Coordinates of C-alpha atoms in Angstrom, one line a residue:
X1 CA -0.1 0.0 0.2
X2 CA 1.4 3.3 -1.0
X3 CA 1.3 6.4 1.2
X4 CA -1.3 8.8 -0.1
X5 CA -2.1 12.7 0.6
X6 CA -5.2 12.7 3.0
X7 CA -8.1 14.7 2.0
X8 CA -7.6 17.2 4.7
X9 CA -4.0 18.1 3.4
X10 CA -5.3 18.3 -0.1
X11 CA -7.9 20.8 0.8
X12 CA -5.5 22.6 2.9
X13 CA -3.1 23.1 -0.1
X14 CA -6.0 23.8 -2.5
X15 CA -7.5 26.7 -0.4
X16 CA -4.5 28.3 1.2
X17 CA -1.3 30.1 -0.1
X18 CA 2.0 28.8 1.5
X19 CA 3.8 31.2 3.7
X20 CA 7.0 30.6 1.7
X21 CA 8.3 29.4 -1.6
X22 CA 8.4 25.8 -0.6
X23 CA 5.4 23.6 -1.5
X24 CA 4.0 20.7 0.3
X25 CA 1.2 18.3 -0.7
X26 CA 2.3 14.9 -1.7
X27 CA 2.0 12.1 0.6
X28 CA 5.1 10.4 -0.6
X29 CA 8.4 11.2 -2.2
X30 CA 8.4 13.5 -5.1
X31 CA 9.7 11.6 -8.0
X32 CA 9.5 14.2 -10.9
X33 CA 9.0 18.0 -11.5
X34 CA 8.7 20.3 -14.5
X35 CA 8.4 24.0 -14.9
X36 CA 6.3 25.6 -17.6
X37 CA 8.2 27.6 -20.3
X38 CA 6.7 30.8 -18.9
X39 CA 7.7 30.0 -15.2
X40 CA 3.8 30.4 -14.2
X41 CA 3.2 26.9 -13.2
X42 CA 4.9 23.4 -12.5
X43 CA 3.8 19.8 -12.2
X44 CA 5.2 17.3 -10.0
X45 CA 4.7 13.4 -9.7
X46 CA 5.1 11.4 -6.5
X47 CA 5.4 7.7 -5.2
X48 CA 1.9 8.6 -3.8
X49 CA 0.4 7.9 -7.3
X50 CA -0.6 11.5 -7.7
X51 CA 0.3 14.3 -9.7
X52 CA 0.1 18.1 -8.7
X53 CA -0.4 21.0 -10.7
X54 CA 1.3 24.1 -8.8
X55 CA 0.8 27.8 -9.3
X56 CA 4.1 29.2 -8.8
X57 CA 2.9 32.7 -8.5
X58 CA 0.7 31.7 -5.3
X59 CA 3.0 28.7 -4.2
X60 CA -0.3 26.7 -4.0
X61 CA -1.6 23.6 -5.8
X62 CA -4.3 24.2 -8.3
X63 CA -5.3 20.5 -9.0
X64 CA -4.4 17.1 -7.8
X65 CA -4.3 14.5 -10.7
X66 CA -5.2 11.0 -10.0
X67 CA -5.0 8.1 -12.6
X68 CA -2.1 5.8 -12.2
X69 CA -2.3 2.8 -10.3
X70 CA 1.2 3.2 -8.8
X71 CA 4.2 5.9 -8.4
X72 CA 4.3 8.8 -11.1
X73 CA 8.0 8.7 -12.1
X74 CA 7.8 11.3 -15.0
X75 CA 6.1 14.5 -15.8
X76 CA 6.3 17.0 -18.9
X77 CA 4.3 20.1 -19.6
X78 CA 3.3 20.9 -23.4
X79 CA 3.3 24.3 -25.0
X80 CA -0.6 24.6 -25.0
X81 CA -0.4 24.1 -20.9
X82 CA -1.4 20.4 -21.0
X83 CA 0.7 18.2 -18.8
X84 CA 1.7 14.7 -19.4
X85 CA 2.4 12.0 -16.6
X86 CA 4.3 8.6 -16.9
X87 CA 3.7 6.0 -14.1
X88 CA 5.2 2.6 -12.7
X89 CA 2.3 1.0 -13.9
X90 CA 3.7 1.6 -17.7
X91 CA 1.0 4.1 -18.7
X92 CA 1.2 7.8 -20.0
X93 CA -1.7 10.2 -19.6
X94 CA -2.2 13.5 -21.3
X95 CA -4.1 16.2 -19.0
X96 CA -6.2 19.4 -20.0
X97 CA -6.1 22.1 -17.5
X98 CA -9.0 21.6 -15.1
X99 CA -9.9 18.1 -16.1
X100 CA -10.3 15.6 -13.6
X101 CA -9.6 12.8 -16.0
X102 CA -6.9 12.4 -18.6
X103 CA -7.7 13.5 -22.2
X104 CA -6.0 10.5 -23.4
X105 CA -3.7 7.8 -22.2
X106 CA -0.9 5.9 -24.2
X107 CA -0.3 2.1 -23.2
X108 CA 2.3 -0.3 -24.7
X109 CA 5.2 -0.4 -22.1
X110 CA 5.4 -3.5 -20.1
X111 CA 7.6 -2.0 -17.4
X112 CA 7.6 1.4 -15.4
X113 CA 7.8 4.6 -17.5
X114 CA 10.7 6.6 -15.8
X115 CA 11.2 9.6 -18.1
X116 CA 9.5 11.8 -20.6
X117 CA 10.6 14.2 -23.2
X118 CA 8.5 16.6 -25.5
X119 CA 9.8 17.3 -28.9
X120 CA 10.8 21.0 -30.0
X121 CA 7.6 21.1 -32.1
X122 CA 5.5 19.8 -29.3
X123 CA 4.0 17.1 -31.5
X124 CA 5.5 14.0 -30.1
X125 CA 6.1 12.6 -26.4
X126 CA 9.1 10.4 -26.0
X127 CA 9.1 8.0 -23.1
X128 CA 11.7 5.8 -21.5
X129 CA 10.9 2.4 -19.7
X130 CA 12.5 -0.3 -17.6
X131 CA 11.1 -2.6 -20.5
X132 CA 14.4 -1.4 -22.2
X133 CA 12.5 0.4 -25.1
X134 CA 11.8 4.0 -25.9
X135 CA 8.5 4.8 -27.6
X136 CA 7.6 8.0 -29.6
X137 CA 3.9 8.9 -29.2
X138 CA 2.3 11.3 -31.9
X139 CA 0.2 13.7 -30.0
X140 CA -2.1 14.1 -33.0
X141 CA -2.9 10.2 -32.9
X142 CA -1.6 7.1 -34.4
X143 CA 0.4 4.3 -33.2
X144 CA 3.9 5.0 -31.3
X145 CA 7.2 4.4 -33.0
X146 CA 9.3 1.7 -30.8
X147 CA 13.2 2.2 -30.5
X148 CA 14.9 -1.0 -29.3
X149 CA 18.6 -1.6 -28.7
X150 CA 19.3 -1.0 -24.8
X151 CA 20.1 -4.2 -23.2
X152 CA 19.0 -3.0 -19.5
X153 CA 16.5 -0.3 -18.1
X154 CA 16.2 2.9 -20.2
X155 CA 16.4 5.4 -17.6
X156 CA 16.5 8.9 -19.6
X157 CA 15.6 10.5 -23.0
X158 CA 15.9 13.9 -24.4
X159 CA 15.5 15.4 -27.9
X160 CA 17.9 17.4 -29.6
X161 CA 17.3 21.1 -30.1
X162 CA 16.5 20.9 -33.9
X163 CA 14.4 17.8 -33.4
X164 CA 16.1 15.5 -35.8
X165 CA 17.5 13.1 -33.1
X166 CA 16.5 11.6 -29.8
X167 CA 19.1 10.7 -27.1
X168 CA 18.4 8.0 -24.6
X169 CA 20.6 6.6 -21.6
X170 CA 20.3 3.5 -20.0
X171 CA 21.8 1.1 -17.2
X172 CA 23.6 -0.8 -19.8
X173 CA 26.0 2.2 -19.4
X174 CA 25.4 3.4 -23.1
X175 CA 24.1 6.8 -24.8
X176 CA 22.3 6.2 -27.9
X177 CA 21.6 8.9 -30.7
X178 CA 18.5 7.8 -32.6
X179 CA 18.0 9.7 -36.0
X180 CA 14.3 10.3 -36.4
X181 CA 14.3 10.3 -40.0
X182 CA 15.0 7.3 -42.1
X183 CA 16.0 4.1 -40.9
X184 CA 19.6 4.7 -39.9
X185 CA 21.1 2.8 -36.8
X186 CA 21.7 4.9 -33.5
X187 CA 25.2 6.2 -32.7
X188 CA 26.1 4.3 -29.6
X189 CA 28.6 5.6 -26.8
X190 CA 29.6 3.2 -24.0
X191 CA 30.4 5.1 -20.8
X192 CA 32.1 3.6 -17.8
X193 CA 29.1 3.6 -15.5
X194 CA 25.5 2.9 -15.7
X195 CA 23.4 6.1 -16.4
X196 CA 20.4 7.4 -14.7
X197 CA 19.6 10.5 -16.6
X198 CA 20.3 12.5 -19.8
X199 CA 19.9 16.1 -21.2
X200 CA 21.0 17.9 -24.4
X201 CA 22.3 21.3 -24.9
X202 CA 21.0 23.4 -27.8
X203 CA 25.0 23.2 -29.2
X204 CA 24.3 19.5 -29.2
X205 CA 26.5 18.5 -26.2
X206 CA 25.0 15.5 -24.2
X207 CA 25.3 15.2 -20.6
X208 CA 24.5 11.9 -18.5
X209 CA 24.3 10.9 -14.8
X210 CA 26.4 8.3 -13.8
X211 CA 25.2 5.5 -11.0
X212 CA 28.9 6.1 -9.9
X213 CA 28.4 9.7 -8.8
X214 CA 29.9 11.1 -12.1
X215 CA 28.7 13.3 -14.9
X216 CA 29.7 12.2 -18.4
X217 CA 29.7 14.4 -21.4
X218 CA 29.4 13.2 -25.2
X219 CA 29.7 15.1 -28.5
X220 CA 26.6 15.3 -30.8
X221 CA 28.5 12.7 -32.8
X222 CA 28.6 10.5 -30.0
X223 CA 32.3 10.9 -28.9
X224 CA 32.9 10.9 -25.1
X225 CA 34.5 14.3 -24.4
X226 CA 35.0 14.4 -20.7
X227 CA 33.6 13.5 -17.2
X228 CA 33.6 15.0 -13.9
X229 CA 33.0 13.6 -10.3
X230 CA 30.1 15.0 -8.6
X231 CA 29.4 12.7 -5.4
X232 CA 30.4 9.3 -4.1
X233 CA 26.8 8.0 -4.6
X234 CA 24.5 7.8 -7.6
X235 CA 23.5 11.1 -9.4
X236 CA 19.9 10.2 -9.8
X237 CA 18.4 13.3 -11.4
X238 CA 19.8 15.9 -13.9
X239 CA 18.5 19.1 -15.5
X240 CA 20.0 21.7 -17.8
X241 CA 19.2 25.3 -17.5
X242 CA 17.4 26.8 -20.7
X243 CA 20.5 28.9 -21.9
X244 CA 22.6 25.7 -21.5
X245 CA 25.2 27.2 -19.1
X246 CA 24.3 25.3 -15.8
X247 CA 23.7 21.7 -15.0
X248 CA 21.9 20.6 -11.8
X249 CA 22.7 17.3 -10.8
X250 CA 20.9 15.7 -7.6
X251 CA 22.6 13.0 -5.5
X252 CA 20.9 10.1 -3.6
X253 CA 22.2 11.6 -0.3
X254 CA 20.4 15.0 -0.7
X255 CA 22.7 17.5 -2.2
X256 CA 22.3 19.2 -5.6
X257 CA 25.4 20.3 -7.5
X258 CA 25.3 23.3 -9.5
X259 CA 27.7 22.5 -12.6
X260 CA 29.2 25.2 -15.0
X261 CA 29.0 23.2 -18.1
X262 CA 31.6 24.5 -20.3
X263 CA 34.0 25.1 -17.5
X264 CA 33.3 21.5 -16.0
X265 CA 33.3 22.9 -12.7
X266 CA 30.9 22.5 -9.6
X267 CA 30.0 26.2 -8.6
X268 CA 28.2 25.5 -5.5
X269 CA 26.0 22.9 -3.9
X270 CA 22.6 23.2 -2.5
X271 CA 22.3 21.2 0.8
X272 CA 18.8 20.2 1.9
X273 CA 17.5 18.0 4.8
X274 CA 19.8 15.1 4.0
X275 CA 17.2 12.9 2.0
X276 CA 17.4 11.8 -1.7
X277 CA 16.3 14.5 -4.3
X278 CA 14.6 12.6 -7.0
X279 CA 13.9 15.5 -9.3
X280 CA 15.3 19.0 -10.5
X281 CA 14.0 21.4 -13.0
X282 CA 15.3 25.0 -13.8
X283 CA 13.1 28.1 -14.2
X284 CA 13.0 30.0 -17.5
X285 CA 15.3 32.7 -15.7
X286 CA 18.1 30.2 -15.4
X287 CA 18.3 31.3 -11.8
X288 CA 15.8 29.5 -10.0
X289 CA 15.8 25.6 -9.3
X290 CA 12.9 23.4 -8.5
X291 CA 13.7 20.2 -6.4
X292 CA 11.5 17.3 -5.2
X293 CA 12.6 14.8 -2.8
X294 CA 12.2 12.0 -0.4
X295 CA 10.9 14.7 2.1
X296 CA 7.5 15.0 0.0
X297 CA 8.4 18.7 -0.4
X298 CA 8.7 20.8 -3.7
X299 CA 11.4 23.5 -3.1
X300 CA 13.0 26.4 -4.9
X301 CA 16.5 27.4 -4.6
X302 CA 18.6 30.3 -5.9
X303 CA 21.4 28.8 -7.9
X304 CA 23.4 31.8 -7.9
X305 CA 23.5 31.9 -4.0
X306 CA 22.9 28.3 -3.1
X307 CA 20.3 29.5 -1.0
X308 CA 16.6 28.3 -0.7
X309 CA 14.0 30.7 -1.7
X310 CA 11.8 31.5 1.3
X311 CA 11.7 29.6 4.6
X312 CA 12.8 26.0 4.6
X313 CA 10.2 24.0 6.5
X314 CA 11.4 20.9 8.1
X315 CA 10.0 17.5 7.5
X316 CA 7.6 17.1 10.3
X317 CA 8.6 13.6 10.7
X318 CA 12.1 14.4 12.0
X319 CA 15.1 12.5 11.1
X320 CA 14.2 8.8 11.4
X321 CA 18.0 8.1 11.8
X322 CA 18.9 10.5 14.3
X323 CA 19.3 7.9 17.0
X324 CA 22.0 6.1 14.9
X325 CA 24.2 9.3 14.5
X326 CA 27.7 8.3 13.3
X327 CA 26.6 4.7 12.4
X328 CA 28.0 4.2 8.9
X329 CA 25.5 1.6 8.0
X330 CA 22.6 4.2 9.2
X331 CA 24.2 6.8 6.6
X332 CA 24.3 4.2 3.8
X333 CA 20.5 3.5 4.6
X334 CA 19.6 7.0 4.0
X335 CA 19.2 6.2 0.4
X336 CA 16.4 3.7 1.3
X337 CA 14.4 6.2 3.3
X338 CA 12.3 7.1 0.3
X339 CA 10.9 3.9 -0.2
X340 CA 11.3 1.8 3.3
X341 CA 10.4 2.4 6.8
X342 CA 12.1 0.5 9.7
X343 CA 9.2 0.1 12.2
X344 CA 5.8 -1.5 11.6
X345 CA 4.0 1.6 13.1
X346 CA 5.4 3.5 10.1
X347 CA 4.0 1.2 7.7
X348 CA 4.8 0.6 3.9
X349 CA 5.6 3.3 1.6
X350 CA 6.4 2.7 -2.1
X351 CA 8.3 -0.3 -0.9
X352 CA 7.3 -2.7 2.2
X353 CA 8.4 -1.9 5.5
X354 CA 11.6 -3.6 6.7
X355 CA 10.5 -4.3 10.1
X356 CA 11.2 -7.8 10.7
X357 CA 12.6 -8.5 7.3
X358 CA 15.3 -11.2 8.5
X359 CA 13.8 -14.8 8.3
X360 CA 10.9 -13.3 6.0
X361 CA 10.3 -15.1 2.7
X362 CA 10.4 -12.6 -0.2
X363 CA 6.8 -11.0 -1.1
X364 CA 5.1 -12.5 1.8
X365 CA 4.7 -9.2 4.2
X366 CA 1.0 -8.9 4.6
X367 CA -0.7 -5.7 3.4
X368 CA 1.5 -5.0 0.5
X369 CA 1.1 -5.6 -3.2
X370 CA 3.9 -7.5 -4.5
X371 CA 4.3 -8.4 -8.2
X372 CA 3.5 -12.0 -9.4
X373 CA 6.9 -12.2 -10.6
X374 CA 8.4 -11.6 -7.0
X375 CA 6.1 -14.1 -5.3
X376 CA 7.5 -17.0 -7.6
X377 CA 11.0 -16.3 -6.3
X378 CA 12.5 -18.8 -3.7
X379 CA 14.3 -16.1 -1.6
X380 CA 14.5 -15.9 2.3
X381 CA 15.7 -12.3 3.5
X382 CA 19.1 -12.9 5.5
X383 CA 22.0 -10.5 5.8
X384 CA 23.6 -12.6 3.2
X385 CA 20.9 -12.5 0.5
X386 CA 20.1 -8.8 1.0
X387 CA 23.8 -8.1 0.8
X388 CA 23.7 -10.2 -2.5
X389 CA 20.7 -7.8 -3.7
X390 CA 22.9 -4.9 -3.4
X391 CA 26.1 -6.5 -4.9
X392 CA 24.5 -7.5 -8.1
X393 CA 21.5 -5.2 -8.1
X394 CA 17.8 -5.6 -7.6
X395 CA 17.0 -6.2 -11.4
X396 CA 19.7 -9.0 -11.7
X397 CA 18.8 -10.6 -8.3
X398 CA 14.8 -10.1 -8.2
X399 CA 13.6 -9.9 -11.6
X400 CA 10.3 -8.2 -12.1
X401 CA 11.0 -5.8 -8.9
X402 CA 9.9 -2.1 -8.6
X403 CA 12.8 -1.2 -6.8
X404 CA 15.1 1.6 -8.2
X405 CA 18.3 0.0 -9.5
X406 CA 21.4 0.7 -7.3
X407 CA 24.2 -1.3 -6.0
X408 CA 26.8 -1.1 -3.3
X409 CA 30.2 -1.9 -4.5
X410 CA 32.0 -1.7 -1.3
X411 CA 32.0 -5.1 0.6
X412 CA 32.6 -2.9 3.8
X413 CA 29.7 -0.7 3.2
X414 CA 27.4 -3.7 2.5
X415 CA 28.5 -5.3 5.9
X416 CA 27.9 -2.0 7.7
X417 CA 24.5 -1.7 6.2
X418 CA 23.6 -5.3 7.2
X419 CA 24.7 -4.6 10.6
X420 CA 22.6 -1.6 11.0
X421 CA 19.4 -3.5 9.4
X422 CA 19.9 -6.2 12.0
X423 CA 19.7 -3.6 14.7
X424 CA 17.0 -1.5 13.3
X425 CA 14.6 -3.9 11.9
X426 CA 14.0 -6.3 15.0
X427 CA 10.2 -6.2 15.5
X428 CA 9.3 -4.6 18.7

């Protein structure tokens, strides 16, 4: 069962104006954000299965959109003000402003949709999915074009500025540049790490977010042109300012690096409440950044000063790991807070609670809806099996999982995490 925003919270948001420029309304981590080209509105998607359309002048929600059966992983705004949402359920929905139901839906993906992009002419929506395909959906109607070739999850997609090509990035560590006219094969660039997101500048340069904490740069012809270290943990979201000068790279431990793209230099870091930041988007002025993260907040930041815009409300639940200060395993576990709780009182989030996990067979926790694929697996959770999950990755160890793909390469870090979980998940 996913965490959902209560009716009372939604009503309060829809009828009141926030006292600051931070926006609260989702009942789960904010997985995706996008800002309109005029800077007047934004759309956010959440693990709570909803999307919220925000007025950025009033800092308040205008509408809560509910259609998807599970997490809303991707959002986009069309030139005419319509919004597009993509979900873990593999579905894509197009919404007119004010409508309570989608204007139309697109179905065809057989695994979560995790990224969306709109063509420069506004006529096509591209979707990236963990079914290892990209689909191009004509908004005027007609069947989608399916692009195949990635050998693992496709995590990012972006059009080139001229609309002649599409760029995709995947967990197979490849960037693929797909010509959209004719039948030419894509140009493939293989990079040193799995990739979580991709953006393309007006000059054609491609930037991709690495699961090893690095940014990688690729020329319009598919030639790797450089890299830079951002963090020790995965970069999970990436945005480019409209003028192409800046990149915002969000890490799984909660900070966002503001990068000078040409100089390959980190200008400053935006430091929030220490929780994963799942999504970033620039305002049209190239100066203000919108972020969404595990604390369920949509926050504004001034990228020139590195400071939040308006007061910064704290997560009312406090730091769930405060009692474990200084514990290396607890710090590694911070990346898991978005989806899992440690005690039965907190219940399930996007993923099941970990309370009492050791000794439990996979996909048997009452009250959580597991996939049929997981229910067929013969795994009992022990420190050894959970460690193996993070050694080789969820997709390989538990095929059919909804869990975001990430690994822990250090055996010492895996050991520290297991020792922490043995202490923190004992059912009281």
